[in-house]
PDB file of C-alpha atoms in Angstrom:
ATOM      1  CA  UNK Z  12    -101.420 -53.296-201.826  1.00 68.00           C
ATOM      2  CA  UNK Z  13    -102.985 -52.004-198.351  1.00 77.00           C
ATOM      3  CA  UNK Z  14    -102.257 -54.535-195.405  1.00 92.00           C
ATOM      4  CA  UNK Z  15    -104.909 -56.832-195.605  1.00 95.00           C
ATOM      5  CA  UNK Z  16    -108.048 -56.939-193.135  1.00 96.00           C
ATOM      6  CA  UNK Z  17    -107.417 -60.743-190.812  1.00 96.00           C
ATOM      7  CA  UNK Z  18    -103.739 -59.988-190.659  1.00 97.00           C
ATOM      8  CA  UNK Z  19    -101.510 -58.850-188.291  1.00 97.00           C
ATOM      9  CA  UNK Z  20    -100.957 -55.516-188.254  1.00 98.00           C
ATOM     10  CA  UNK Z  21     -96.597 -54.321-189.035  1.00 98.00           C
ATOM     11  CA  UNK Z  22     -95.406 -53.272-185.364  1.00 98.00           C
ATOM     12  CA  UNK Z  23     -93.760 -49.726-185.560  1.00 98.00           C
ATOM     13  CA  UNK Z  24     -91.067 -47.197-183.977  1.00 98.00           C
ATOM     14  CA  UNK Z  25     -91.588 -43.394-184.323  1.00 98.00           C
ATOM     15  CA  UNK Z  26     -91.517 -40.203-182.716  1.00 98.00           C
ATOM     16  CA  UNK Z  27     -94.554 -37.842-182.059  1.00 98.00           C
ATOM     17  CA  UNK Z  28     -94.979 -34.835-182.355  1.00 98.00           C
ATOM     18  CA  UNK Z  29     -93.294 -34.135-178.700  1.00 98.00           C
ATOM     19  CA  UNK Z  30     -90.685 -36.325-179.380  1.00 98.00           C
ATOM     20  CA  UNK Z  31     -91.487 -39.363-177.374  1.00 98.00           C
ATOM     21  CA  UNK Z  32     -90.983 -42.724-178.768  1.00 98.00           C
ATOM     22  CA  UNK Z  33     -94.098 -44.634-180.353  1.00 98.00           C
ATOM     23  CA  UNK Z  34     -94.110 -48.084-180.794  1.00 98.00           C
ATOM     24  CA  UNK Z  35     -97.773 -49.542-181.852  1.00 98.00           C
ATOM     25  CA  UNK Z  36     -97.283 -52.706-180.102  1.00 98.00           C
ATOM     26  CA  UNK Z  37     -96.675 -51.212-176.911  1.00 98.00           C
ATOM     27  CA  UNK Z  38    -100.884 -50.622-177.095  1.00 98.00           C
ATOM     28  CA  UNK Z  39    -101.574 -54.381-176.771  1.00 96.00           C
ATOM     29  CA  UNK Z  40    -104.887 -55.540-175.522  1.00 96.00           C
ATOM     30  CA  UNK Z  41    -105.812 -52.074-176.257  1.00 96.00           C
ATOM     31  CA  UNK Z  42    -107.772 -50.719-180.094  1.00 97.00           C
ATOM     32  CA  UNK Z  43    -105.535 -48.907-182.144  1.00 98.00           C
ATOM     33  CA  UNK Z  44    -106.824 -46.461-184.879  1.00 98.00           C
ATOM     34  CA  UNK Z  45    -104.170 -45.562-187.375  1.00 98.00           C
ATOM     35  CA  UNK Z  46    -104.935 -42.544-189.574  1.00 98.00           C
ATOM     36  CA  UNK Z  47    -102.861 -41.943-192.138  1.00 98.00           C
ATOM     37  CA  UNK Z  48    -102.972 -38.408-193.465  1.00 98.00           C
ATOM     38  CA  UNK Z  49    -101.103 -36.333-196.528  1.00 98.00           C
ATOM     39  CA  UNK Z  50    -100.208 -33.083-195.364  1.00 97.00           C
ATOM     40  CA  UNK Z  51    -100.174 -31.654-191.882  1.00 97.00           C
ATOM     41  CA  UNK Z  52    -101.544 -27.725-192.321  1.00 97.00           C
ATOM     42  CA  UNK Z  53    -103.971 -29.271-195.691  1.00 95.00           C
ATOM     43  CA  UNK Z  54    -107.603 -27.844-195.571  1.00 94.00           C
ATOM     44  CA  UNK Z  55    -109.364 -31.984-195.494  1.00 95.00           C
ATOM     45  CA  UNK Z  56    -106.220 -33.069-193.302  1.00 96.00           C
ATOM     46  CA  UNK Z  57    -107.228 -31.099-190.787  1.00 97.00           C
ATOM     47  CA  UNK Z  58    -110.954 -30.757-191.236  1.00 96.00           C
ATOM     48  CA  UNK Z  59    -110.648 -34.484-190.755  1.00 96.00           C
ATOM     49  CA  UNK Z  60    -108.111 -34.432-187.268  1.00 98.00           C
ATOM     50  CA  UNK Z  61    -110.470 -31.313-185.982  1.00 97.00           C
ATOM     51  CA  UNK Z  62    -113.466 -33.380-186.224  1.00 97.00           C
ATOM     52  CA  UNK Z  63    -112.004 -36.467-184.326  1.00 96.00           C
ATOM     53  CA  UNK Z  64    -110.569 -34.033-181.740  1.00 97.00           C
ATOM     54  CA  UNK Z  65    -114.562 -33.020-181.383  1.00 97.00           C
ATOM     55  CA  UNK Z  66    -115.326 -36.515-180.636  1.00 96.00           C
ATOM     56  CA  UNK Z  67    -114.526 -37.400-177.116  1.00 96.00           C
ATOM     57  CA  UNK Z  68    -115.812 -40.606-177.007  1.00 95.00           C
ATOM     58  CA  UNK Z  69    -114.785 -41.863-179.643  1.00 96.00           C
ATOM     59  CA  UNK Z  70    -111.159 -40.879-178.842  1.00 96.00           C
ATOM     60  CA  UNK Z  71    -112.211 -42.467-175.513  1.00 96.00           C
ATOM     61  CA  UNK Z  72    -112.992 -46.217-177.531  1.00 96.00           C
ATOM     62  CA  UNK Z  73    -109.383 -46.301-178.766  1.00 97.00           C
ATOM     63  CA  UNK Z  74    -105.993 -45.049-179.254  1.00 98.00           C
ATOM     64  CA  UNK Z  75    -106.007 -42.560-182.332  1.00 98.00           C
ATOM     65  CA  UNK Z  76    -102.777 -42.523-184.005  1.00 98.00           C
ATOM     66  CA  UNK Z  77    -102.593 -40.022-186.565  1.00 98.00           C
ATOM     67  CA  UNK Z  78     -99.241 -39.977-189.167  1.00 98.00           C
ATOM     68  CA  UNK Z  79     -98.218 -38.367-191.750  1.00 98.00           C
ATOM     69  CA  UNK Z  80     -94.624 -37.636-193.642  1.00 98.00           C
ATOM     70  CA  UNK Z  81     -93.733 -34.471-191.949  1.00 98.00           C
ATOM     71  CA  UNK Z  82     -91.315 -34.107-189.837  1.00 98.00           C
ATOM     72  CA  UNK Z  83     -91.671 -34.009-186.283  1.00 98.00           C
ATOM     73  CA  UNK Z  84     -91.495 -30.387-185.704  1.00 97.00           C
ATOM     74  CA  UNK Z  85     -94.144 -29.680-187.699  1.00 98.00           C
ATOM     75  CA  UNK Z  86     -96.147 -31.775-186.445  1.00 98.00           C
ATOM     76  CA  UNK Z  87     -95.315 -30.130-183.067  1.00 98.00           C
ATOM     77  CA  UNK Z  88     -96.560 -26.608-184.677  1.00 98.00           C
ATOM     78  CA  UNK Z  89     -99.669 -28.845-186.172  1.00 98.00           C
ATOM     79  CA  UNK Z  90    -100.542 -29.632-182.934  1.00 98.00           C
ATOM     80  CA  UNK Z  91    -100.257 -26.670-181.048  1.00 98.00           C
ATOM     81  CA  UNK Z  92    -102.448 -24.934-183.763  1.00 98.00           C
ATOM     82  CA  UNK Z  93    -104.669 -27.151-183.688  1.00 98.00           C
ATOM     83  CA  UNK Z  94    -105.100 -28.653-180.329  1.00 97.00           C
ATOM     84  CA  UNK Z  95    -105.759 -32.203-181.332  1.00 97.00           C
ATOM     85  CA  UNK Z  96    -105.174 -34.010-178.228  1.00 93.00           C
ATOM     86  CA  UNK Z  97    -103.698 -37.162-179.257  1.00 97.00           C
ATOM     87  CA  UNK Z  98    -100.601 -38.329-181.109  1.00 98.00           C
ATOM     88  CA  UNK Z  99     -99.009 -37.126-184.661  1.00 98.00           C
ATOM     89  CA  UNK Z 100     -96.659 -39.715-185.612  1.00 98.00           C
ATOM     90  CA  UNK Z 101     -93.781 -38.874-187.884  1.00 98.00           C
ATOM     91  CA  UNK Z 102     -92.844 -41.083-190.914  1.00 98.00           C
ATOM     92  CA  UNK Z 103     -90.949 -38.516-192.466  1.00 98.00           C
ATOM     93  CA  UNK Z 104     -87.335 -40.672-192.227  1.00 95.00           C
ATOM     94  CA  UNK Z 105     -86.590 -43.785-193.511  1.00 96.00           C
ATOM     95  CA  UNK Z 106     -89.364 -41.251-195.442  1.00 97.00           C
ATOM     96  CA  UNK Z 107     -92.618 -43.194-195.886  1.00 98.00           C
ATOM     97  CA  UNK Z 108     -91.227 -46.799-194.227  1.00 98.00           C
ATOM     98  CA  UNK Z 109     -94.662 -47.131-191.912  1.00 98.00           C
ATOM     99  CA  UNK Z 110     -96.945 -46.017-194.852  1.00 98.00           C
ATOM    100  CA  UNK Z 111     -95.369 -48.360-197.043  1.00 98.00           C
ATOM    101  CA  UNK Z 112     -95.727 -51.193-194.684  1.00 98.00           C
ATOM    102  CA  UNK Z 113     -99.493 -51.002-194.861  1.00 98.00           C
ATOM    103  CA  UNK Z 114     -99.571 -49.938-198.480  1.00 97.00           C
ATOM    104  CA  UNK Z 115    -101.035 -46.205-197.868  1.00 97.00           C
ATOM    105  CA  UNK Z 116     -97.596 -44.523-199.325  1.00 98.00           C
ATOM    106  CA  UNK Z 117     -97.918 -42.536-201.960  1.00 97.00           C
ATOM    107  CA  UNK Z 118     -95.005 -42.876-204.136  1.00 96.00           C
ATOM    108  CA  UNK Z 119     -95.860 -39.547-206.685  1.00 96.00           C
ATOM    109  CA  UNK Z 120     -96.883 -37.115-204.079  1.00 96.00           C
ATOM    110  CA  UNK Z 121     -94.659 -38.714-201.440  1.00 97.00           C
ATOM    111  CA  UNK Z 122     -96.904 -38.656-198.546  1.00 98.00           C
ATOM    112  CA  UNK Z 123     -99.146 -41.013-197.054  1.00 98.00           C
ATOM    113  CA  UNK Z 124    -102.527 -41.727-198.699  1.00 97.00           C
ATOM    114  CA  UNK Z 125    -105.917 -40.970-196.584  1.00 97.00           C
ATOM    115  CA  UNK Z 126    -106.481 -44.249-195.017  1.00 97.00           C
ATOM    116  CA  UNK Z 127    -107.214 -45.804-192.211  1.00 97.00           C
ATOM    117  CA  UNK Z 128    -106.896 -48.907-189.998  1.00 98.00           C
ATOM    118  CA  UNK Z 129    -108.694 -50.726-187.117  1.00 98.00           C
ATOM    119  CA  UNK Z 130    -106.539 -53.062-184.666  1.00 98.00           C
ATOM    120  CA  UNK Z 131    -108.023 -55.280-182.244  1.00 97.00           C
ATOM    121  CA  UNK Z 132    -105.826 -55.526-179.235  1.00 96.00           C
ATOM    122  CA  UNK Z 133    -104.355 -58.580-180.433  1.00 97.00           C
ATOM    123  CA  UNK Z 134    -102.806 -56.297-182.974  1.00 97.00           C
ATOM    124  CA  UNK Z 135    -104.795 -57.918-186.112  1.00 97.00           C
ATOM    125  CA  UNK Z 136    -106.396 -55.419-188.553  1.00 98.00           C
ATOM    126  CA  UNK Z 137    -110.019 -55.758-188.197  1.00 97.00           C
ATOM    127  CA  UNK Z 138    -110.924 -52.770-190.566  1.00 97.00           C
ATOM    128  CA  UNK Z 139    -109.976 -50.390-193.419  1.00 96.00           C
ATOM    129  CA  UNK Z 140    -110.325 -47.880-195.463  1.00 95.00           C
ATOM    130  CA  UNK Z 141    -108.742 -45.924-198.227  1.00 94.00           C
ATOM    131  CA  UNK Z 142    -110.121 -42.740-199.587  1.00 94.00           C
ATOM    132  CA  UNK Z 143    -108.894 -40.759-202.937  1.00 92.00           C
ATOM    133  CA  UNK Z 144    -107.233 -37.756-201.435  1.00 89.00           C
ATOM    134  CA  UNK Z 145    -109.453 -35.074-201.830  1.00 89.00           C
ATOM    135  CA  UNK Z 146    -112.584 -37.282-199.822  1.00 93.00           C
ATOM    136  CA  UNK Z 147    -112.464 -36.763-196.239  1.00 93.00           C
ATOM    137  CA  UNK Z 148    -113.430 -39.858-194.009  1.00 94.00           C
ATOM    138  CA  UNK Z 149    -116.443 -40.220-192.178  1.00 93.00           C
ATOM    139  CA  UNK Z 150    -115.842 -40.784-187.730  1.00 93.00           C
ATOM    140  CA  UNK Z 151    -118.817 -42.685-187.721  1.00 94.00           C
ATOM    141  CA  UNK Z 152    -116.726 -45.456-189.813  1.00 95.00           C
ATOM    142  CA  UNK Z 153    -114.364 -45.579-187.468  1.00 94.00           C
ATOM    143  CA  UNK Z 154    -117.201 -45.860-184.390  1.00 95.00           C
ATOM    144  CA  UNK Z 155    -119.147 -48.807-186.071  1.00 95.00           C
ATOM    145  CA  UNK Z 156    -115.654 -50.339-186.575  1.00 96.00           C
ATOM    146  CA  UNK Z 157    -114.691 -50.268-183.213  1.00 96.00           C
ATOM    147  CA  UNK Z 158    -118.299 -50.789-181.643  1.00 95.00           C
ATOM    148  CA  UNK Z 159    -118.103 -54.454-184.212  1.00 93.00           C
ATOM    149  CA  UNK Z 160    -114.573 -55.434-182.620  1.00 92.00           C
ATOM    150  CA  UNK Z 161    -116.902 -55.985-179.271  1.00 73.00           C
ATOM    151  CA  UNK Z 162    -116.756 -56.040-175.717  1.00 61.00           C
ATOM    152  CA  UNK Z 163    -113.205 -57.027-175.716  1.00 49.00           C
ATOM    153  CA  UNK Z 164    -111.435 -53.735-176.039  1.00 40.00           C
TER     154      UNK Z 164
END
């Protein structure tokens, strides 16, 4: 069960892909987009990161936190490929733990599933989505959903 659109959205501790210490609620009174992705390296995974990292302003609308299972270092070698320009969160250990807590684990394949949440800056999820795994997600989604969460962020 995906954490439900109206609720608050579970507060966080992780490390990025530089090692720094991410904790969502430290972006309060700020949006928060949190893309959950399977595999760091996949051919839609990135597709999908590549495209947001072409999309200035919308990166500019909100903070764009992007996580996946692998471990930190490779999503330090992601990165650098890839030159994404905003964070890769880790939830490779307790493995899954942030995934799970907003029901976007994937318990067979043991990654996170492709989906996506909005968060006002009250920290209450305004938006979601979950695709199957092989269907990339659209950035304009993630525009209108910010652009209806209105002049307040």
């Amino acid at each position: 069960m995906t954490a439900a659109v109206g609720s608050q959205a579970p507060d966080f501790s992780t490390r990025n892909q530089h090692g720094e210490e991410i904790r969502l609620s430290q972006y309060a009174g700020r949006p928060v987009v949190l893309v959950f992705y399977p595999y760091a390296f996949s051919g839609v995974c990135t597709g999908e990161l590549t495209t947001l990292r072409d999309c200035p302003d919308l990166l500019a609308a909100a903070e764009f936190l992007a996580i996946s299972c692998d471990p930190m270092f490779s999503l330090r070698a992601y990165d650098d490929a890839q030159g994404l320009g905003f964070s890769l969160l880790t939830d490779f250990w307790p493995h899954g733990a942030i995934a799970t807590s907003y029901g976007a684990f994937d318990p067979e394949r043991g990654c996170a599933r492709r989906a996506t949440f909005v968060i006002d800056g009250a920290g209450v999820i305004r938006w979601s989505v979950l695709n199957p795994m092989p269907a990339a997600r659209n950035p304009d989604d993630y525009a209108r959903a910010l652009a209806n969460l209105g002049p307040s962020k």
